[in-house]
Amino acid sequence: MVRASTTRVLDRLTDLPALVMDAKGDVLAWNAMATALLGDFSAWVPPTRNIVWQRFLGSCPTPPVPAGTRRRRRRRQAGRSQRTTSSISPLSTSYTKPAMTTSRSR
């Protein structure tokens, strides 16, 4: 499936995540950094190792989430919802256009 020379290159890339994929998007080989970033591909059965298909359907084993990421994501979402509820939309019923005052003095 994957040549020995390609496997050796993957083994030498210790500081970069690397995948070997075919034209369809099937993951054929990976290194330790790719496992740390994307999850353990060996846990997937070979027919489900198509990374494109997995990312669109979302049924692959989820990669580990770094510590604090969920907390930051929740804070961001809470901030967005507060901004959207506190802002006045020109289409809402409570919006009133300021009256134009004109004074004619001669």
Short mmCIF file of N, CA and C in Angstrom, two decimals:
data_model
loop_
_atom_site.label_atom_id
_atom_site.label_comp_id
_atom_site.label_asym_id
_atom_site.label_seq_id
_atom_site.Cartn_x
_atom_site.Cartn_y
_atom_site.Cartn_z
N MET A 1 0.82 -1.18 0.00
CA MET A 1 0.00 0.00 0.00
C MET A 1 0.88 1.26 0.00
N VAL A 2 1.66 1.48 1.03
CA VAL A 2 2.55 2.64 1.12
C VAL A 2 3.98 2.12 1.06
N ARG A 3 4.80 2.74 0.25
CA ARG A 3 6.19 2.30 0.12
C ARG A 3 6.95 2.51 1.42
N ALA A 4 7.98 1.72 1.61
CA ALA A 4 8.80 1.82 2.82
C ALA A 4 9.51 3.16 2.89
N SER A 5 9.90 3.70 1.76
CA SER A 5 10.58 5.01 1.76
C SER A 5 9.62 6.11 2.25
N THR A 6 8.36 6.01 1.88
CA THR A 6 7.37 7.00 2.35
C THR A 6 7.16 6.88 3.85
N THR A 7 7.14 5.66 4.34
CA THR A 7 6.99 5.43 5.78
C THR A 7 8.19 6.01 6.54
N ARG A 8 9.37 5.86 5.98
CA ARG A 8 10.56 6.43 6.62
C ARG A 8 10.50 7.95 6.67
N VAL A 9 10.00 8.56 5.60
CA VAL A 9 9.85 10.03 5.60
C VAL A 9 8.86 10.45 6.68
N LEU A 10 7.75 9.74 6.82
CA LEU A 10 6.78 10.05 7.86
C LEU A 10 7.40 9.93 9.25
N ASP A 11 8.22 8.91 9.44
CA ASP A 11 8.87 8.72 10.74
C ASP A 11 9.86 9.83 11.05
N ARG A 12 10.47 10.41 10.03
CA ARG A 12 11.44 11.49 10.25
C ARG A 12 10.75 12.84 10.51
N LEU A 13 9.53 12.99 10.10
CA LEU A 13 8.80 14.23 10.33
C LEU A 13 8.19 14.19 11.74
N THR A 14 9.03 14.41 12.73
CA THR A 14 8.56 14.30 14.11
C THR A 14 7.91 15.58 14.61
N ASP A 15 8.21 16.71 13.99
CA ASP A 15 7.67 17.98 14.47
C ASP A 15 6.51 18.51 13.63
N LEU A 16 6.07 17.74 12.62
CA LEU A 16 4.97 18.15 11.75
C LEU A 16 3.95 17.03 11.61
N PRO A 17 2.67 17.34 11.67
CA PRO A 17 1.68 16.31 11.37
C PRO A 17 1.67 16.04 9.87
N ALA A 18 1.68 14.77 9.50
CA ALA A 18 1.71 14.41 8.09
C ALA A 18 0.82 13.20 7.84
N LEU A 19 0.10 13.25 6.74
CA LEU A 19 -0.75 12.15 6.30
C LEU A 19 -0.37 11.77 4.89
N VAL A 20 -0.52 10.50 4.57
CA VAL A 20 -0.41 10.03 3.20
C VAL A 20 -1.81 9.62 2.80
N MET A 21 -2.33 10.29 1.76
CA MET A 21 -3.69 10.02 1.31
C MET A 21 -3.67 9.67 -0.16
N ASP A 22 -4.67 8.92 -0.58
CA ASP A 22 -4.79 8.65 -2.01
C ASP A 22 -5.69 9.70 -2.65
N ALA A 23 -5.98 9.55 -3.92
CA ALA A 23 -6.76 10.55 -4.66
C ALA A 23 -8.19 10.67 -4.13
N LYS A 24 -8.71 9.63 -3.52
CA LYS A 24 -10.08 9.66 -2.99
C LYS A 24 -10.16 10.30 -1.61
N GLY A 25 -9.02 10.49 -0.95
CA GLY A 25 -9.02 11.04 0.40
C GLY A 25 -8.89 9.99 1.49
N ASP A 26 -8.63 8.75 1.10
CA ASP A 26 -8.42 7.70 2.09
C ASP A 26 -7.05 7.89 2.74
N VAL A 27 -7.01 7.84 4.07
CA VAL A 27 -5.76 7.98 4.80
C VAL A 27 -5.05 6.64 4.78
N LEU A 28 -3.86 6.63 4.18
CA LEU A 28 -3.11 5.38 4.05
C LEU A 28 -2.04 5.24 5.13
N ALA A 29 -1.44 6.36 5.53
CA ALA A 29 -0.40 6.33 6.57
C ALA A 29 -0.37 7.68 7.26
N TRP A 30 0.17 7.72 8.45
CA TRP A 30 0.21 8.95 9.25
C TRP A 30 1.34 8.85 10.24
N ASN A 31 1.74 9.98 10.79
CA ASN A 31 2.78 9.98 11.81
C ASN A 31 2.18 10.30 13.18
N ALA A 32 3.02 10.35 14.20
CA ALA A 32 2.55 10.54 15.57
C ALA A 32 1.92 11.92 15.77
N MET A 33 2.46 12.95 15.12
CA MET A 33 1.87 14.28 15.27
C MET A 33 0.48 14.36 14.65
N ALA A 34 0.26 13.66 13.55
CA ALA A 34 -1.08 13.62 12.95
C ALA A 34 -2.05 12.91 13.88
N THR A 35 -1.58 11.89 14.56
CA THR A 35 -2.42 11.20 15.54
C THR A 35 -2.79 12.14 16.68
N ALA A 36 -1.83 12.92 17.16
CA ALA A 36 -2.09 13.86 18.24
C ALA A 36 -3.05 14.95 17.82
N LEU A 37 -2.97 15.39 16.56
CA LEU A 37 -3.80 16.48 16.08
C LEU A 37 -5.19 16.02 15.64
N LEU A 38 -5.26 14.92 14.91
CA LEU A 38 -6.52 14.51 14.29
C LEU A 38 -7.17 13.29 14.92
N GLY A 39 -6.50 12.64 15.84
CA GLY A 39 -7.05 11.43 16.45
C GLY A 39 -6.35 10.20 15.93
N ASP A 40 -6.65 9.08 16.54
CA ASP A 40 -5.98 7.82 16.21
C ASP A 40 -6.66 7.16 15.02
N PHE A 41 -6.01 7.20 13.87
CA PHE A 41 -6.58 6.60 12.67
C PHE A 41 -6.63 5.08 12.76
N SER A 42 -5.81 4.49 13.59
CA SER A 42 -5.86 3.03 13.71
C SER A 42 -7.14 2.58 14.41
N ALA A 43 -7.82 3.48 15.11
CA ALA A 43 -9.10 3.13 15.74
C ALA A 43 -10.23 3.06 14.71
N TRP A 44 -10.03 3.66 13.55
CA TRP A 44 -11.04 3.61 12.50
C TRP A 44 -10.85 2.34 11.69
N VAL A 45 -11.90 1.72 11.28
CA VAL A 45 -11.77 0.58 10.37
C VAL A 45 -11.37 1.13 9.01
N PRO A 46 -10.55 0.40 8.25
CA PRO A 46 -10.02 0.94 7.00
C PRO A 46 -11.05 1.55 6.03
N PRO A 47 -12.23 1.01 5.87
CA PRO A 47 -13.17 1.67 4.93
C PRO A 47 -13.62 3.06 5.39
N THR A 48 -13.51 3.37 6.67
CA THR A 48 -13.96 4.68 7.15
C THR A 48 -12.81 5.66 7.32
N ARG A 49 -11.64 5.36 6.82
CA ARG A 49 -10.48 6.25 6.96
C ARG A 49 -10.42 7.32 5.88
N ASN A 50 -11.53 7.61 5.24
CA ASN A 50 -11.58 8.68 4.26
C ASN A 50 -11.82 9.98 5.02
N ILE A 51 -10.79 10.80 5.08
CA ILE A 51 -10.85 12.00 5.92
C ILE A 51 -11.84 13.03 5.39
N VAL A 52 -11.99 13.14 4.09
CA VAL A 52 -12.93 14.09 3.51
C VAL A 52 -14.36 13.68 3.88
N TRP A 53 -14.68 12.44 3.68
CA TRP A 53 -16.01 11.91 4.01
C TRP A 53 -16.30 12.07 5.49
N GLN A 54 -15.31 11.76 6.32
CA GLN A 54 -15.49 11.87 7.76
C GLN A 54 -15.73 13.31 8.20
N ARG A 55 -15.02 14.26 7.63
CA ARG A 55 -15.18 15.65 8.04
C ARG A 55 -16.54 16.22 7.63
N PHE A 56 -17.05 15.79 6.49
CA PHE A 56 -18.36 16.27 6.09
C PHE A 56 -19.49 15.63 6.89
N LEU A 57 -19.37 14.35 7.19
CA LEU A 57 -20.43 13.67 7.92
C LEU A 57 -20.27 13.78 9.42
N GLY A 58 -19.07 14.00 9.89
CA GLY A 58 -18.85 14.18 11.32
C GLY A 58 -19.02 12.93 12.15
N SER A 59 -18.91 11.77 11.54
CA SER A 59 -19.10 10.55 12.31
C SER A 59 -17.80 9.87 12.69
N CYS A 60 -16.69 10.56 12.51
CA CYS A 60 -15.40 9.97 12.87
C CYS A 60 -15.16 10.16 14.36
N PRO A 61 -14.25 9.38 14.94
CA PRO A 61 -13.90 9.63 16.34
C PRO A 61 -13.36 11.05 16.47
N THR A 62 -13.85 11.78 17.43
CA THR A 62 -13.46 13.18 17.55
C THR A 62 -12.04 13.29 18.07
N PRO A 63 -11.27 14.22 17.51
CA PRO A 63 -9.92 14.41 18.02
C PRO A 63 -9.98 15.05 19.40
N PRO A 64 -8.96 14.88 20.20
CA PRO A 64 -8.98 15.47 21.53
C PRO A 64 -9.00 16.99 21.44
N VAL A 65 -9.78 17.60 22.31
CA VAL A 65 -9.89 19.06 22.36
C VAL A 65 -8.90 19.57 23.38
N PRO A 66 -8.04 20.53 23.01
CA PRO A 66 -7.07 21.06 23.96
C PRO A 66 -7.76 21.66 25.18
N ALA A 67 -7.09 21.59 26.31
CA ALA A 67 -7.65 22.09 27.57
C ALA A 67 -7.97 23.57 27.45
N GLY A 68 -9.13 23.96 27.89
CA GLY A 68 -9.55 25.34 27.88
C GLY A 68 -10.27 25.78 26.62
N THR A 69 -10.23 24.97 25.56
CA THR A 69 -10.85 25.36 24.31
C THR A 69 -12.36 25.43 24.45
N ARG A 70 -12.96 24.45 25.10
CA ARG A 70 -14.41 24.46 25.26
C ARG A 70 -14.86 25.67 26.07
N ARG A 71 -14.10 26.00 27.10
CA ARG A 71 -14.44 27.13 27.95
C ARG A 71 -14.38 28.43 27.14
N ARG A 72 -13.33 28.61 26.33
CA ARG A 72 -13.20 29.81 25.50
C ARG A 72 -14.33 29.87 24.47
N ARG A 73 -14.67 28.72 23.89
CA ARG A 73 -15.72 28.66 22.89
C ARG A 73 -17.06 29.06 23.51
N ARG A 74 -17.34 28.57 24.73
CA ARG A 74 -18.59 28.93 25.41
C ARG A 74 -18.64 30.42 25.71
N ARG A 75 -17.51 31.00 26.14
CA ARG A 75 -17.48 32.44 26.43
C ARG A 75 -17.74 33.26 25.18
N ARG A 76 -17.12 32.84 24.05
CA ARG A 76 -17.32 33.54 22.80
C ARG A 76 -18.79 33.49 22.37
N GLN A 77 -19.40 32.30 22.49
CA GLN A 77 -20.79 32.16 22.10
C GLN A 77 -21.69 32.97 23.02
N ALA A 78 -21.39 33.00 24.31
CA ALA A 78 -22.19 33.78 25.25
C ALA A 78 -22.07 35.27 24.92
N GLY A 79 -20.87 35.73 24.58
CA GLY A 79 -20.67 37.12 24.21
C GLY A 79 -21.42 37.48 22.95
N ARG A 80 -21.44 36.58 21.98
CA ARG A 80 -22.17 36.84 20.74
C ARG A 80 -23.67 36.94 21.01
N SER A 81 -24.20 36.04 21.84
CA SER A 81 -25.64 36.08 22.10
C SER A 81 -26.02 37.33 22.87
N GLN A 82 -25.15 37.81 23.76
CA GLN A 82 -25.46 39.04 24.49
C GLN A 82 -25.44 40.24 23.55
N ARG A 83 -24.51 40.25 22.60
CA ARG A 83 -24.44 41.36 21.65
C ARG A 83 -25.66 41.38 20.75
N THR A 84 -26.10 40.22 20.33
CA THR A 84 -27.24 40.19 19.41
C THR A 84 -28.53 40.53 20.11
N THR A 85 -28.67 40.19 21.39
CA THR A 85 -29.92 40.50 22.08
C THR A 85 -29.94 41.94 22.57
N SER A 86 -28.78 42.54 22.81
CA SER A 86 -28.78 43.90 23.34
C SER A 86 -28.79 44.96 22.24
N SER A 87 -28.48 44.60 21.03
CA SER A 87 -28.47 45.61 19.97
C SER A 87 -29.89 45.82 19.45
N ILE A 88 -30.16 47.03 19.03
CA ILE A 88 -31.48 47.36 18.51
C ILE A 88 -31.42 47.26 17.00
N SER A 89 -32.30 46.49 16.47
CA SER A 89 -32.37 46.31 15.04
C SER A 89 -33.31 47.34 14.44
N PRO A 90 -32.98 47.91 13.28
CA PRO A 90 -33.89 48.87 12.66
C PRO A 90 -35.19 48.22 12.22
N LEU A 91 -35.23 46.90 12.17
CA LEU A 91 -36.45 46.21 11.77
C LEU A 91 -37.34 45.85 12.95
N SER A 92 -36.86 46.03 14.16
CA SER A 92 -37.66 45.67 15.32
C SER A 92 -38.75 46.71 15.54
N THR A 93 -39.77 46.33 16.29
CA THR A 93 -40.89 47.23 16.52
C THR A 93 -40.55 48.33 17.51
N SER A 94 -39.52 48.12 18.32
CA SER A 94 -39.19 49.13 19.32
C SER A 94 -38.29 50.23 18.77
N TYR A 95 -37.90 50.11 17.56
CA TYR A 95 -37.03 51.11 16.95
C TYR A 95 -37.87 52.29 16.46
N THR A 96 -37.48 53.46 16.84
CA THR A 96 -38.16 54.65 16.33
C THR A 96 -37.13 55.58 15.73
N LYS A 97 -37.47 56.10 14.60
CA LYS A 97 -36.57 57.01 13.91
C LYS A 97 -36.64 58.37 14.58
N PRO A 98 -35.51 58.99 14.86
CA PRO A 98 -35.55 60.30 15.49
C PRO A 98 -36.27 61.31 14.60
N ALA A 99 -37.08 62.14 15.23
CA ALA A 99 -37.82 63.15 14.48
C ALA A 99 -36.87 64.23 14.01
N MET A 100 -37.11 64.68 12.82
CA MET A 100 -36.27 65.74 12.28
C MET A 100 -36.85 67.08 12.73
N THR A 101 -36.03 67.86 13.33
CA THR A 101 -36.47 69.18 13.75
C THR A 101 -35.86 70.21 12.84
N THR A 102 -36.71 71.03 12.34
CA THR A 102 -36.22 72.13 11.50
C THR A 102 -36.72 73.42 12.10
N SER A 103 -35.88 74.33 12.19
CA SER A 103 -36.29 75.64 12.69
C SER A 103 -36.09 76.66 11.60
N ARG A 104 -37.09 77.41 11.40
CA ARG A 104 -37.00 78.46 10.37
C ARG A 104 -36.92 79.82 11.08
N SER A 105 -35.77 80.29 11.09
CA SER A 105 -35.63 81.62 11.69
C SER A 105 -35.09 82.57 10.64
N ARG A 106 -35.65 83.74 10.57
CA ARG A 106 -35.22 84.72 9.58
C ARG A 106 -34.78 85.96 10.20
#
